[in-house]
């Protein structure tokens, strides 16, 4: 596989706002590029180094070190303090983040233009909706791909990623690889940060969906307030030219999200009038595992659906998946049949242990945790137990709401670590514990694996234990390091140790 072989000058000419050359002479700007990078450690001979200002670092500080490793072409927002030698080309831009996304697309030959790209955003439900779309399309015979929290998936490929929406260089590389592999449709989770940081700039979306909107990702190094968060989400609907927009008819902000859109708008709902609805929801257990049945109402009529993922929030996810795949031409009957055996890693992933049920879910904010606990309560467990933590260094507002949700809805809660980073996990747990009026209803165990084993020790027949927050993640971020950790692996190892089949 190979990308396009353009020179720095040719590549920069493809930008919507062309930069001006400030300094440089020689051949460097007209030689075919070997690499495009925003990390000086990857810069070298034949590369174009794009200097990005980040929250913790600034690429402009590393121009000289990139030059010393052989790089001769630079895209900057400000000129270096000390002029580079005359064989270095320095191009001046008013926004290198925006330009990096367009450059990456051009560098890889605009792969998105040759595929159907669906962008899915929202506070909750992005991952499940996108994964369900991928599952439906694949079973319908459409070579499809997924990019999001669960990594990159297409065919037999399954890669992990660091962000819900990868940076533009990685994203365009993944799209290029998918195109080369014959993928026709890609379902892409689009986070608010991805829109804010121009990661998806220049991608021609065929359809976009907003699953819901509630306050989240507000804090240090994130959105300064809810209005900013909402504006970034809405940009996906307004600024990318998608001809079809799908909205949640039951969301309180749906009218603000849908205001003045020029695209065809389809509303999905349960309680409110909508173009596509789910009706007659019924909790149902099949093979000892909980699920939900409903009637899907669309232009084709009323179609019964069984979804092996419990909860009304998953009905919304399935509803969006049915609506999205419908816009791609997949028949209702085929989509509904595909849902019957759908499963999402780390999203209501269920394991039988000690005649009880362990549920692994990514619920990592108050609204998601409330939805998960309320859903599990409908299956009448003997006791409903919850294990939860909150991330460090950001989204501090989640801690009180997570503690409140667990205090209100769980019979007992284990407060533990969830990527505390450089913060003290015990201090984070104490912030969550402040929501509990009765300190006999929770226990703080900062080591997550130890906390899971303690919860499993106390699990009794008929109980349901919710392991919330980590989902399918494979690491814990503690003290500046990424340490191996998997909730499922801890449960499986425990079960194996007591000779209980999982």
GROMACS .gro file of C-alpha atoms in nm:
model
  502
    1UNK     CA    1   0.000   0.000   0.000
    2UNK     CA    2   0.124   0.350  -0.076
    3UNK     CA    3  -0.006   0.701  -0.036
    4UNK     CA    4   0.020   0.982  -0.290
    5UNK     CA    5   0.370   1.117  -0.355
    6UNK     CA    6   0.329   1.493  -0.352
    7UNK     CA    7   0.589   1.752  -0.271
    8UNK     CA    8   0.544   1.988   0.021
    9UNK     CA    9   0.462   2.271  -0.220
   10UNK     CA   10   0.202   2.061  -0.404
   11UNK     CA   11   0.048   1.939  -0.078
   12UNK     CA   12   0.023   2.289   0.069
   13UNK     CA   13  -0.139   2.413  -0.253
   14UNK     CA   14  -0.432   2.180  -0.176
   15UNK     CA   15  -0.523   2.374   0.141
   16UNK     CA   16  -0.845   2.580   0.138
   17UNK     CA   17  -0.642   2.873   0.276
   18UNK     CA   18  -0.301   2.857   0.114
   19UNK     CA   19  -0.010   2.948   0.343
   20UNK     CA   20   0.262   3.188   0.236
   21UNK     CA   21   0.628   3.094   0.212
   22UNK     CA   22   0.832   3.298   0.456
   23UNK     CA   23   1.179   3.155   0.404
   24UNK     CA   24   1.354   2.886   0.206
   25UNK     CA   25   1.545   2.803  -0.108
   26UNK     CA   26   1.670   2.484  -0.262
   27UNK     CA   27   1.494   2.165  -0.364
   28UNK     CA   28   1.332   2.051  -0.038
   29UNK     CA   29   0.984   2.192  -0.105
   30UNK     CA   30   0.967   2.028  -0.449
   31UNK     CA   31   1.082   1.676  -0.359
   32UNK     CA   32   0.817   1.407  -0.305
   33UNK     CA   33   0.738   1.381   0.066
   34UNK     CA   34   0.805   1.062   0.252
   35UNK     CA   35   0.615   1.165   0.563
   36UNK     CA   36   0.374   1.417   0.708
   37UNK     CA   37   0.405   1.459   1.085
   38UNK     CA   38   0.322   1.676   1.385
   39UNK     CA   39   0.566   1.502   1.620
   40UNK     CA   40   0.926   1.627   1.588
   41UNK     CA   41   1.053   1.281   1.687
   42UNK     CA   42   0.912   1.147   1.361
   43UNK     CA   43   1.042   1.431   1.148
   44UNK     CA   44   1.334   1.361   0.921
   45UNK     CA   45   1.458   1.385   0.564
   46UNK     CA   46   1.169   1.417   0.321
   47UNK     CA   47   0.909   1.511   0.583
   48UNK     CA   48   0.679   1.808   0.637
   49UNK     CA   49   0.661   1.900   1.006
   50UNK     CA   50   0.335   2.072   1.106
   51UNK     CA   51   0.376   2.265   1.432
   52UNK     CA   52   0.070   2.228   1.656
   53UNK     CA   53  -0.001   2.415   1.979
   54UNK     CA   54  -0.140   2.168   2.234
   55UNK     CA   55  -0.266   2.201   2.590
   56UNK     CA   56   0.062   2.074   2.733
   57UNK     CA   57   0.314   2.116   2.451
   58UNK     CA   58   0.388   2.336   2.151
   59UNK     CA   59   0.541   2.193   1.834
   60UNK     CA   60   0.698   2.529   1.755
   61UNK     CA   61   0.951   2.463   2.033
   62UNK     CA   62   1.088   2.163   1.846
   63UNK     CA   63   1.153   2.314   1.504
   64UNK     CA   64   1.531   2.319   1.549
   65UNK     CA   65   1.545   1.957   1.669
   66UNK     CA   66   1.336   1.852   1.365
   67UNK     CA   67   1.577   2.039   1.139
   68UNK     CA   68   1.872   1.865   1.299
   69UNK     CA   69   1.721   1.524   1.218
   70UNK     CA   70   1.691   1.615   0.850
   71UNK     CA   71   1.352   1.786   0.816
   72UNK     CA   72   1.355   2.085   0.581
   73UNK     CA   73   0.987   2.179   0.542
   74UNK     CA   74   0.780   2.335   0.820
   75UNK     CA   75   0.424   2.465   0.852
   76UNK     CA   76   0.396   2.708   1.142
   77UNK     CA   77   0.169   2.965   1.302
   78UNK     CA   78   0.462   3.171   1.426
   79UNK     CA   79   0.817   3.205   1.301
   80UNK     CA   80   1.098   3.044   1.500
   81UNK     CA   81   1.289   3.270   1.737
   82UNK     CA   82   1.615   3.192   1.560
   83UNK     CA   83   1.600   3.179   1.178
   84UNK     CA   84   1.667   2.838   1.025
   85UNK     CA   85   1.937   2.789   0.761
   86UNK     CA   86   1.833   2.899   0.410
   87UNK     CA   87   1.773   2.542   0.285
   88UNK     CA   88   1.474   2.513   0.524
   89UNK     CA   89   1.132   2.611   0.392
   90UNK     CA   90   0.902   2.773   0.648
   91UNK     CA   91   0.537   2.815   0.549
   92UNK     CA   92   0.315   3.040   0.760
   93UNK     CA   93  -0.047   2.940   0.839
   94UNK     CA   94  -0.321   3.103   1.043
   95UNK     CA   95  -0.438   2.761   1.175
   96UNK     CA   96  -0.208   2.460   1.161
   97UNK     CA   97  -0.459   2.227   1.331
   98UNK     CA   98  -0.714   2.288   1.057
   99UNK     CA   99  -0.450   2.262   0.788
  100UNK     CA  100  -0.311   1.934   0.925
  101UNK     CA  101  -0.647   1.763   0.867
  102UNK     CA  102  -0.665   1.882   0.506
  103UNK     CA  103  -0.300   1.795   0.445
  104UNK     CA  104  -0.350   1.445   0.586
  105UNK     CA  105  -0.647   1.386   0.356
  106UNK     CA  106  -0.448   1.503   0.054
  107UNK     CA  107  -0.138   1.305   0.159
  108UNK     CA  108  -0.342   0.982   0.162
  109UNK     CA  109  -0.528   1.064  -0.160
  110UNK     CA  110  -0.864   1.167  -0.008
  111UNK     CA  111  -0.979   0.812   0.076
  112UNK     CA  112  -1.306   0.929   0.236
  113UNK     CA  113  -1.426   1.057  -0.102
  114UNK     CA  114  -1.443   0.698  -0.228
  115UNK     CA  115  -1.642   0.557   0.066
  116UNK     CA  116  -1.965   0.627   0.249
  117UNK     CA  117  -1.877   0.798   0.577
  118UNK     CA  118  -2.131   0.827   0.860
  119UNK     CA  119  -2.043   1.049   1.157
  120UNK     CA  120  -2.204   0.974   1.492
  121UNK     CA  121  -2.182   1.217   1.781
  122UNK     CA  122  -2.365   1.272   2.111
  123UNK     CA  123  -2.290   1.260   2.481
  124UNK     CA  124  -2.392   0.896   2.515
  125UNK     CA  125  -2.449   0.610   2.272
  126UNK     CA  126  -2.189   0.689   2.004
  127UNK     CA  127  -2.000   0.364   2.044
  128UNK     CA  128  -2.296   0.129   2.064
  129UNK     CA  129  -2.476   0.301   1.776
  130UNK     CA  130  -2.169   0.294   1.552
  131UNK     CA  131  -2.088  -0.067   1.639
  132UNK     CA  132  -2.447  -0.174   1.573
  133UNK     CA  133  -2.433   0.003   1.235
  134UNK     CA  134  -2.109  -0.182   1.155
  135UNK     CA  135  -2.265  -0.513   1.261
  136UNK     CA  136  -2.579  -0.458   1.053
  137UNK     CA  137  -2.391  -0.343   0.741
  138UNK     CA  138  -2.145  -0.633   0.762
  139UNK     CA  139  -2.424  -0.891   0.795
  140UNK     CA  140  -2.603  -0.723   0.503
  141UNK     CA  141  -2.299  -0.791   0.286
  142UNK     CA  142  -2.159  -0.438   0.277
  143UNK     CA  143  -1.783  -0.430   0.348
  144UNK     CA  144  -1.775  -0.184   0.634
  145UNK     CA  145  -1.547  -0.034   0.893
  146UNK     CA  146  -1.573   0.121   1.237
  147UNK     CA  147  -1.353   0.383   1.405
  148UNK     CA  148  -1.416   0.488   1.764
  149UNK     CA  149  -1.375   0.406   2.132
  150UNK     CA  150  -1.348   0.032   2.055
  151UNK     CA  151  -1.064   0.097   1.811
  152UNK     CA  152  -1.047   0.039   1.436
  153UNK     CA  153  -1.235  -0.258   1.292
  154UNK     CA  154  -1.280  -0.384   0.938
  155UNK     CA  155  -1.264  -0.736   0.799
  156UNK     CA  156  -1.031  -0.929   1.032
  157UNK     CA  157  -0.850  -0.612   1.144
  158UNK     CA  158  -0.897  -0.496   1.504
  159UNK     CA  159  -0.666  -0.219   1.628
  160UNK     CA  160  -0.672  -0.016   1.948
  161UNK     CA  161  -0.668   0.364   1.937
  162UNK     CA  162  -0.584   0.628   2.197
  163UNK     CA  163  -0.882   0.857   2.134
  164UNK     CA  164  -1.248   0.810   2.047
  165UNK     CA  165  -1.176   0.998   1.725
  166UNK     CA  166  -0.811   0.960   1.624
  167UNK     CA  167  -0.600   1.259   1.527
  168UNK     CA  168  -0.620   1.355   1.159
  169UNK     CA  169  -0.298   1.179   1.055
  170UNK     CA  170  -0.402   0.849   1.211
  171UNK     CA  171  -0.762   0.891   1.097
  172UNK     CA  172  -0.672   0.947   0.732
  173UNK     CA  173  -0.426   0.655   0.744
  174UNK     CA  174  -0.700   0.426   0.877
  175UNK     CA  175  -0.941   0.547   0.608
  176UNK     CA  176  -0.671   0.489   0.345
  177UNK     CA  177  -0.612   0.134   0.473
  178UNK     CA  178  -0.987   0.068   0.471
  179UNK     CA  179  -1.024   0.193   0.116
  180UNK     CA  180  -0.733  -0.029   0.007
  181UNK     CA  181  -0.906  -0.326   0.175
  182UNK     CA  182  -1.229  -0.264  -0.019
  183UNK     CA  183  -1.435  -0.110   0.261
  184UNK     CA  184  -1.740   0.072   0.127
  185UNK     CA  185  -1.899   0.223   0.440
  186UNK     CA  186  -1.731   0.361   0.754
  187UNK     CA  187  -1.908   0.439   1.081
  188UNK     CA  188  -1.706   0.701   1.265
  189UNK     CA  189  -1.755   0.818   1.623
  190UNK     CA  190  -1.703   1.195   1.629
  191UNK     CA  191  -1.627   1.344   1.970
  192UNK     CA  192  -1.677   1.710   2.054
  193UNK     CA  193  -1.298   1.746   2.093
  194UNK     CA  194  -1.253   1.601   1.744
  195UNK     CA  195  -1.469   1.877   1.596
  196UNK     CA  196  -1.306   2.143   1.817
  197UNK     CA  197  -0.956   2.028   1.719
  198UNK     CA  198  -1.035   1.992   1.347
  199UNK     CA  199  -0.963   1.617   1.341
  200UNK     CA  200  -1.247   1.545   1.096
  201UNK     CA  201  -1.206   1.861   0.887
  202UNK     CA  202  -1.255   1.796   0.517
  203UNK     CA  203  -1.432   1.461   0.554
  204UNK     CA  204  -1.739   1.440   0.325
  205UNK     CA  205  -2.002   1.282   0.551
  206UNK     CA  206  -2.292   1.106   0.381
  207UNK     CA  207  -2.498   1.125   0.702
  208UNK     CA  208  -2.445   1.245   1.057
  209UNK     CA  209  -2.633   1.161   1.377
  210UNK     CA  210  -2.667   1.331   1.717
  211UNK     CA  211  -2.774   1.065   1.967
  212UNK     CA  212  -2.837   1.302   2.263
  213UNK     CA  213  -2.680   1.593   2.448
  214UNK     CA  214  -2.614   1.645   2.819
  215UNK     CA  215  -2.331   1.830   2.999
  216UNK     CA  216  -2.003   1.638   2.985
  217UNK     CA  217  -1.634   1.687   2.904
  218UNK     CA  218  -1.633   2.024   3.077
  219UNK     CA  219  -1.322   2.107   3.279
  220UNK     CA  220  -0.947   2.154   3.266
  221UNK     CA  221  -0.808   2.090   2.914
  222UNK     CA  222  -1.164   2.025   2.790
  223UNK     CA  223  -1.461   2.246   2.707
  224UNK     CA  224  -1.485   2.562   2.920
  225UNK     CA  225  -1.865   2.539   2.950
  226UNK     CA  226  -2.173   2.359   2.818
  227UNK     CA  227  -2.242   2.617   2.546
  228UNK     CA  228  -1.897   2.555   2.399
  229UNK     CA  229  -1.947   2.178   2.420
  230UNK     CA  230  -2.286   2.207   2.249
  231UNK     CA  231  -2.154   2.437   1.977
  232UNK     CA  232  -1.878   2.189   1.891
  233UNK     CA  233  -2.128   1.904   1.869
  234UNK     CA  234  -2.361   2.108   1.648
  235UNK     CA  235  -2.081   2.192   1.405
  236UNK     CA  236  -2.089   1.832   1.286
  237UNK     CA  237  -2.449   1.888   1.180
  238UNK     CA  238  -2.397   2.226   1.015
  239UNK     CA  239  -2.045   2.256   0.879
  240UNK     CA  240  -1.967   1.933   0.694
  241UNK     CA  241  -2.232   1.929   0.422
  242UNK     CA  242  -2.396   1.600   0.523
  243UNK     CA  243  -2.720   1.568   0.323
  244UNK     CA  244  -2.891   1.365   0.599
  245UNK     CA  245  -2.902   1.449   0.971
  246UNK     CA  246  -3.055   1.218   1.234
  247UNK     CA  247  -3.169   1.361   1.568
  248UNK     CA  248  -3.323   1.235   1.891
  249UNK     CA  249  -3.686   1.348   1.904
  250UNK     CA  250  -3.698   1.285   2.280
  251UNK     CA  251  -3.392   1.497   2.363
  252UNK     CA  252  -3.475   1.831   2.529
  253UNK     CA  253  -3.231   2.014   2.300
  254UNK     CA  254  -3.349   1.861   1.974
  255UNK     CA  255  -3.506   2.184   1.848
  256UNK     CA  256  -3.187   2.382   1.910
  257UNK     CA  257  -2.981   2.114   1.740
  258UNK     CA  258  -3.212   2.097   1.440
  259UNK     CA  259  -3.268   2.471   1.398
  260UNK     CA  260  -3.196   2.611   1.050
  261UNK     CA  261  -3.045   2.290   0.912
  262UNK     CA  262  -3.054   2.266   0.532
  263UNK     CA  263  -3.012   1.888   0.528
  264UNK     CA  264  -3.291   1.631   0.532
  265UNK     CA  265  -3.364   1.581   0.903
  266UNK     CA  266  -3.494   1.249   1.038
  267UNK     CA  267  -3.602   1.228   1.401
  268UNK     CA  268  -3.582   0.908   1.604
  269UNK     CA  269  -3.787   0.870   1.921
  270UNK     CA  270  -3.980   0.665   2.170
  271UNK     CA  271  -4.206   0.912   2.351
  272UNK     CA  272  -4.238   1.194   2.100
  273UNK     CA  273  -4.358   1.217   1.742
  274UNK     CA  274  -4.078   1.101   1.515
  275UNK     CA  275  -4.001   0.980   1.165
  276UNK     CA  276  -3.872   0.652   1.309
  277UNK     CA  277  -4.004   0.521   1.641
  278UNK     CA  278  -3.963   0.238   1.887
  279UNK     CA  279  -4.288   0.136   2.057
  280UNK     CA  280  -4.413  -0.127   2.303
  281UNK     CA  281  -4.081  -0.176   2.483
  282UNK     CA  282  -4.069  -0.495   2.687
  283UNK     CA  283  -3.785  -0.624   2.907
  284UNK     CA  284  -3.708  -0.980   2.814
  285UNK     CA  285  -3.462  -1.246   2.932
  286UNK     CA  286  -3.326  -1.496   2.683
  287UNK     CA  287  -3.087  -1.779   2.773
  288UNK     CA  288  -3.055  -1.631   3.121
  289UNK     CA  289  -2.932  -1.296   2.992
  290UNK     CA  290  -3.140  -0.977   2.983
  291UNK     CA  291  -3.247  -0.804   2.663
  292UNK     CA  292  -3.535  -0.595   2.534
  293UNK     CA  293  -3.804  -0.628   2.267
  294UNK     CA  294  -3.981  -0.346   2.083
  295UNK     CA  295  -4.171  -0.258   1.768
  296UNK     CA  296  -3.981  -0.057   1.507
  297UNK     CA  297  -4.210   0.184   1.324
  298UNK     CA  298  -4.091   0.336   0.997
  299UNK     CA  299  -4.211   0.381   0.639
  300UNK     CA  300  -4.210   0.002   0.595
  301UNK     CA  301  -4.465  -0.044   0.877
  302UNK     CA  302  -4.429  -0.210   1.218
  303UNK     CA  303  -4.148  -0.463   1.264
  304UNK     CA  304  -4.083  -0.663   1.585
  305UNK     CA  305  -3.725  -0.636   1.715
  306UNK     CA  306  -3.532  -0.827   1.980
  307UNK     CA  307  -3.216  -0.664   2.106
  308UNK     CA  308  -2.980  -0.863   2.333
  309UNK     CA  309  -2.873  -0.539   2.502
  310UNK     CA  310  -3.099  -0.432   2.790
  311UNK     CA  311  -3.225  -0.083   2.860
  312UNK     CA  312  -3.417   0.197   2.696
  313UNK     CA  313  -3.092   0.376   2.615
  314UNK     CA  314  -2.990   0.076   2.402
  315UNK     CA  315  -3.327   0.089   2.227
  316UNK     CA  316  -3.233   0.443   2.123
  317UNK     CA  317  -2.895   0.317   2.003
  318UNK     CA  318  -3.062   0.041   1.801
  319UNK     CA  319  -3.320   0.287   1.668
  320UNK     CA  320  -3.044   0.515   1.540
  321UNK     CA  321  -2.860   0.217   1.391
  322UNK     CA  322  -3.173   0.104   1.207
  323UNK     CA  323  -3.235   0.458   1.083
  324UNK     CA  324  -2.875   0.514   0.971
  325UNK     CA  325  -2.840   0.183   0.790
  326UNK     CA  326  -3.180   0.246   0.633
  327UNK     CA  327  -3.043   0.564   0.474
  328UNK     CA  328  -2.770   0.347   0.321
  329UNK     CA  329  -3.030   0.128   0.152
  330UNK     CA  330  -3.026  -0.170   0.390
  331UNK     CA  331  -3.372  -0.324   0.416
  332UNK     CA  332  -3.552  -0.315   0.749
  333UNK     CA  333  -3.591  -0.693   0.765
  334UNK     CA  334  -3.218  -0.752   0.718
  335UNK     CA  335  -3.123  -0.488   0.975
  336UNK     CA  336  -3.365  -0.622   1.236
  337UNK     CA  337  -3.244  -0.979   1.183
  338UNK     CA  338  -2.884  -0.864   1.236
  339UNK     CA  339  -2.970  -0.698   1.568
  340UNK     CA  340  -3.085  -1.028   1.717
  341UNK     CA  341  -2.727  -1.147   1.775
  342UNK     CA  342  -2.552  -0.813   1.826
  343UNK     CA  343  -2.298  -0.766   2.105
  344UNK     CA  344  -2.074  -0.473   2.190
  345UNK     CA  345  -1.745  -0.520   2.379
  346UNK     CA  346  -1.766  -0.336   2.709
  347UNK     CA  347  -2.124  -0.221   2.651
  348UNK     CA  348  -2.357  -0.419   2.873
  349UNK     CA  349  -2.124  -0.714   2.827
  350UNK     CA  350  -2.265  -0.989   3.048
  351UNK     CA  351  -2.086  -1.273   3.228
  352UNK     CA  352  -2.243  -1.542   3.449
  353UNK     CA  353  -2.051  -1.604   3.773
  354UNK     CA  354  -2.151  -1.771   4.104
  355UNK     CA  355  -2.515  -1.798   3.984
  356UNK     CA  356  -2.514  -1.421   3.956
  357UNK     CA  357  -2.467  -1.176   3.670
  358UNK     CA  358  -2.166  -0.951   3.617
  359UNK     CA  359  -2.221  -0.666   3.371
  360UNK     CA  360  -1.931  -0.471   3.223
  361UNK     CA  361  -2.029  -0.132   3.087
  362UNK     CA  362  -1.858   0.188   2.983
  363UNK     CA  363  -2.099   0.408   3.185
  364UNK     CA  364  -1.863   0.682   3.297
  365UNK     CA  365  -2.083   0.982   3.372
  366UNK     CA  366  -2.384   1.031   3.597
  367UNK     CA  367  -2.652   1.004   3.329
  368UNK     CA  368  -2.505   0.686   3.182
  369UNK     CA  369  -2.460   0.525   3.524
  370UNK     CA  370  -2.818   0.609   3.622
  371UNK     CA  371  -2.946   0.460   3.297
  372UNK     CA  372  -2.743   0.141   3.347
  373UNK     CA  373  -2.848   0.093   3.711
  374UNK     CA  374  -3.214   0.170   3.641
  375UNK     CA  375  -3.208  -0.079   3.356
  376UNK     CA  376  -3.056  -0.356   3.566
  377UNK     CA  377  -3.305  -0.290   3.848
  378UNK     CA  378  -3.591  -0.380   3.612
  379UNK     CA  379  -3.462  -0.740   3.607
  380UNK     CA  380  -3.531  -0.771   3.982
  381UNK     CA  381  -3.190  -0.872   4.117
  382UNK     CA  382  -3.153  -0.998   4.473
  383UNK     CA  383  -2.906  -0.712   4.522
  384UNK     CA  384  -2.779  -0.455   4.273
  385UNK     CA  385  -2.409  -0.387   4.334
  386UNK     CA  386  -2.202  -0.121   4.162
  387UNK     CA  387  -1.827  -0.073   4.117
  388UNK     CA  388  -1.729   0.268   3.981
  389UNK     CA  389  -1.450   0.527   3.970
  390UNK     CA  390  -1.393   0.861   3.801
  391UNK     CA  391  -1.107   0.980   3.584
  392UNK     CA  392  -0.839   1.210   3.716
  393UNK     CA  393  -0.712   1.546   3.588
  394UNK     CA  394  -1.033   1.628   3.395
  395UNK     CA  395  -1.414   1.614   3.398
  396UNK     CA  396  -1.413   1.680   3.772
  397UNK     CA  397  -1.787   1.750   3.752
  398UNK     CA  398  -1.852   1.379   3.694
  399UNK     CA  399  -1.744   1.276   4.043
  400UNK     CA  400  -2.042   1.413   4.233
  401UNK     CA  401  -2.290   1.290   3.973
  402UNK     CA  402  -2.140   0.941   3.964
  403UNK     CA  403  -2.148   0.922   4.345
  404UNK     CA  404  -2.506   1.048   4.347
  405UNK     CA  405  -2.621   0.792   4.088
  406UNK     CA  406  -2.460   0.503   4.277
  407UNK     CA  407  -2.593   0.625   4.612
  408UNK     CA  408  -2.947   0.660   4.477
  409UNK     CA  409  -2.972   0.338   4.280
  410UNK     CA  410  -2.728   0.069   4.400
  411UNK     CA  411  -2.767  -0.141   4.714
  412UNK     CA  412  -2.391  -0.127   4.773
  413UNK     CA  413  -2.107   0.048   4.589
  414UNK     CA  414  -1.734  -0.016   4.557
  415UNK     CA  415  -1.555   0.314   4.486
  416UNK     CA  416  -1.227   0.258   4.304
  417UNK     CA  417  -0.983   0.386   4.042
  418UNK     CA  418  -1.071   0.472   3.683
  419UNK     CA  419  -0.768   0.629   3.513
  420UNK     CA  420  -0.674   0.858   3.804
  421UNK     CA  421  -0.364   0.974   3.617
  422UNK     CA  422  -0.152   1.198   3.837
  423UNK     CA  423  -0.429   1.246   4.093
  424UNK     CA  424  -0.465   1.036   4.407
  425UNK     CA  425  -0.731   0.769   4.347
  426UNK     CA  426  -0.842   0.778   4.713
  427UNK     CA  427  -0.905   1.153   4.693
  428UNK     CA  428  -1.120   1.104   4.382
  429UNK     CA  429  -1.314   0.825   4.557
  430UNK     CA  430  -1.374   1.051   4.857
  431UNK     CA  431  -1.522   1.315   4.628
  432UNK     CA  432  -1.766   1.053   4.497
  433UNK     CA  433  -1.832   0.926   4.851
  434UNK     CA  434  -1.953   1.271   4.957
  435UNK     CA  435  -2.283   1.188   4.781
  436UNK     CA  436  -2.355   0.900   5.021
  437UNK     CA  437  -2.556   0.984   5.334
  438UNK     CA  438  -2.479   0.641   5.481
  439UNK     CA  439  -2.113   0.534   5.482
  440UNK     CA  440  -2.215   0.171   5.539
  441UNK     CA  441  -2.336   0.154   5.177
  442UNK     CA  442  -1.998   0.198   5.013
  443UNK     CA  443  -1.637   0.094   5.046
  444UNK     CA  444  -1.327   0.260   4.899
  445UNK     CA  445  -1.077   0.016   4.746
  446UNK     CA  446  -0.843   0.222   4.524
  447UNK     CA  447  -0.685  -0.072   4.338
  448UNK     CA  448  -0.942  -0.160   4.070
  449UNK     CA  449  -0.849  -0.526   4.028
  450UNK     CA  450  -0.856  -0.571   4.405
  451UNK     CA  451  -1.194  -0.396   4.421
  452UNK     CA  452  -1.339  -0.625   4.151
  453UNK     CA  453  -1.219  -0.935   4.335
  454UNK     CA  454  -1.365  -0.804   4.662
  455UNK     CA  455  -1.700  -0.750   4.492
  456UNK     CA  456  -1.689  -1.097   4.339
  457UNK     CA  457  -1.606  -1.246   4.680
  458UNK     CA  458  -1.926  -1.096   4.818
  459UNK     CA  459  -2.143  -1.180   4.516
  460UNK     CA  460  -2.438  -1.408   4.592
  461UNK     CA  461  -2.679  -1.602   4.373
  462UNK     CA  462  -2.933  -1.371   4.215
  463UNK     CA  463  -2.717  -1.058   4.249
  464UNK     CA  464  -2.621  -0.830   3.963
  465UNK     CA  465  -2.282  -0.657   3.980
  466UNK     CA  466  -2.221  -0.363   3.747
  467UNK     CA  467  -1.856  -0.287   3.670
  468UNK     CA  468  -1.887   0.068   3.539
  469UNK     CA  469  -1.654   0.302   3.356
  470UNK     CA  470  -1.381   0.101   3.186
  471UNK     CA  471  -1.581  -0.109   2.943
  472UNK     CA  472  -1.347  -0.284   2.700
  473UNK     CA  473  -1.043  -0.070   2.785
  474UNK     CA  474  -0.718  -0.259   2.832
  475UNK     CA  475  -0.514  -0.015   3.043
  476UNK     CA  476  -0.532   0.196   3.358
  477UNK     CA  477  -0.366   0.538   3.345
  478UNK     CA  478  -0.196   0.582   3.681
  479UNK     CA  479   0.089   0.813   3.776
  480UNK     CA  480   0.179   0.904   3.421
  481UNK     CA  481   0.190   0.538   3.308
  482UNK     CA  482  -0.051   0.317   3.115
  483UNK     CA  483  -0.069  -0.008   3.311
  484UNK     CA  484  -0.233  -0.325   3.174
  485UNK     CA  485  -0.587  -0.375   3.306
  486UNK     CA  486  -0.906  -0.535   3.176
  487UNK     CA  487  -1.222  -0.566   3.386
  488UNK     CA  488  -1.321  -0.875   3.191
  489UNK     CA  489  -0.979  -1.037   3.236
  490UNK     CA  490  -1.000  -0.984   3.613
  491UNK     CA  491  -1.344  -1.149   3.623
  492UNK     CA  492  -1.229  -1.439   3.404
  493UNK     CA  493  -0.919  -1.497   3.616
  494UNK     CA  494  -1.128  -1.493   3.935
  495UNK     CA  495  -1.378  -1.738   3.787
  496UNK     CA  496  -1.099  -1.969   3.673
  497UNK     CA  497  -0.943  -1.961   4.020
  498UNK     CA  498  -1.265  -2.080   4.183
  499UNK     CA  499  -1.337  -2.322   3.895
  500UNK     CA  500  -1.653  -2.139   3.794
  501UNK     CA  501  -1.721  -2.145   3.419
  502UNK     CA  502  -1.763  -1.805   3.257
   0.00000   0.00000   0.00000
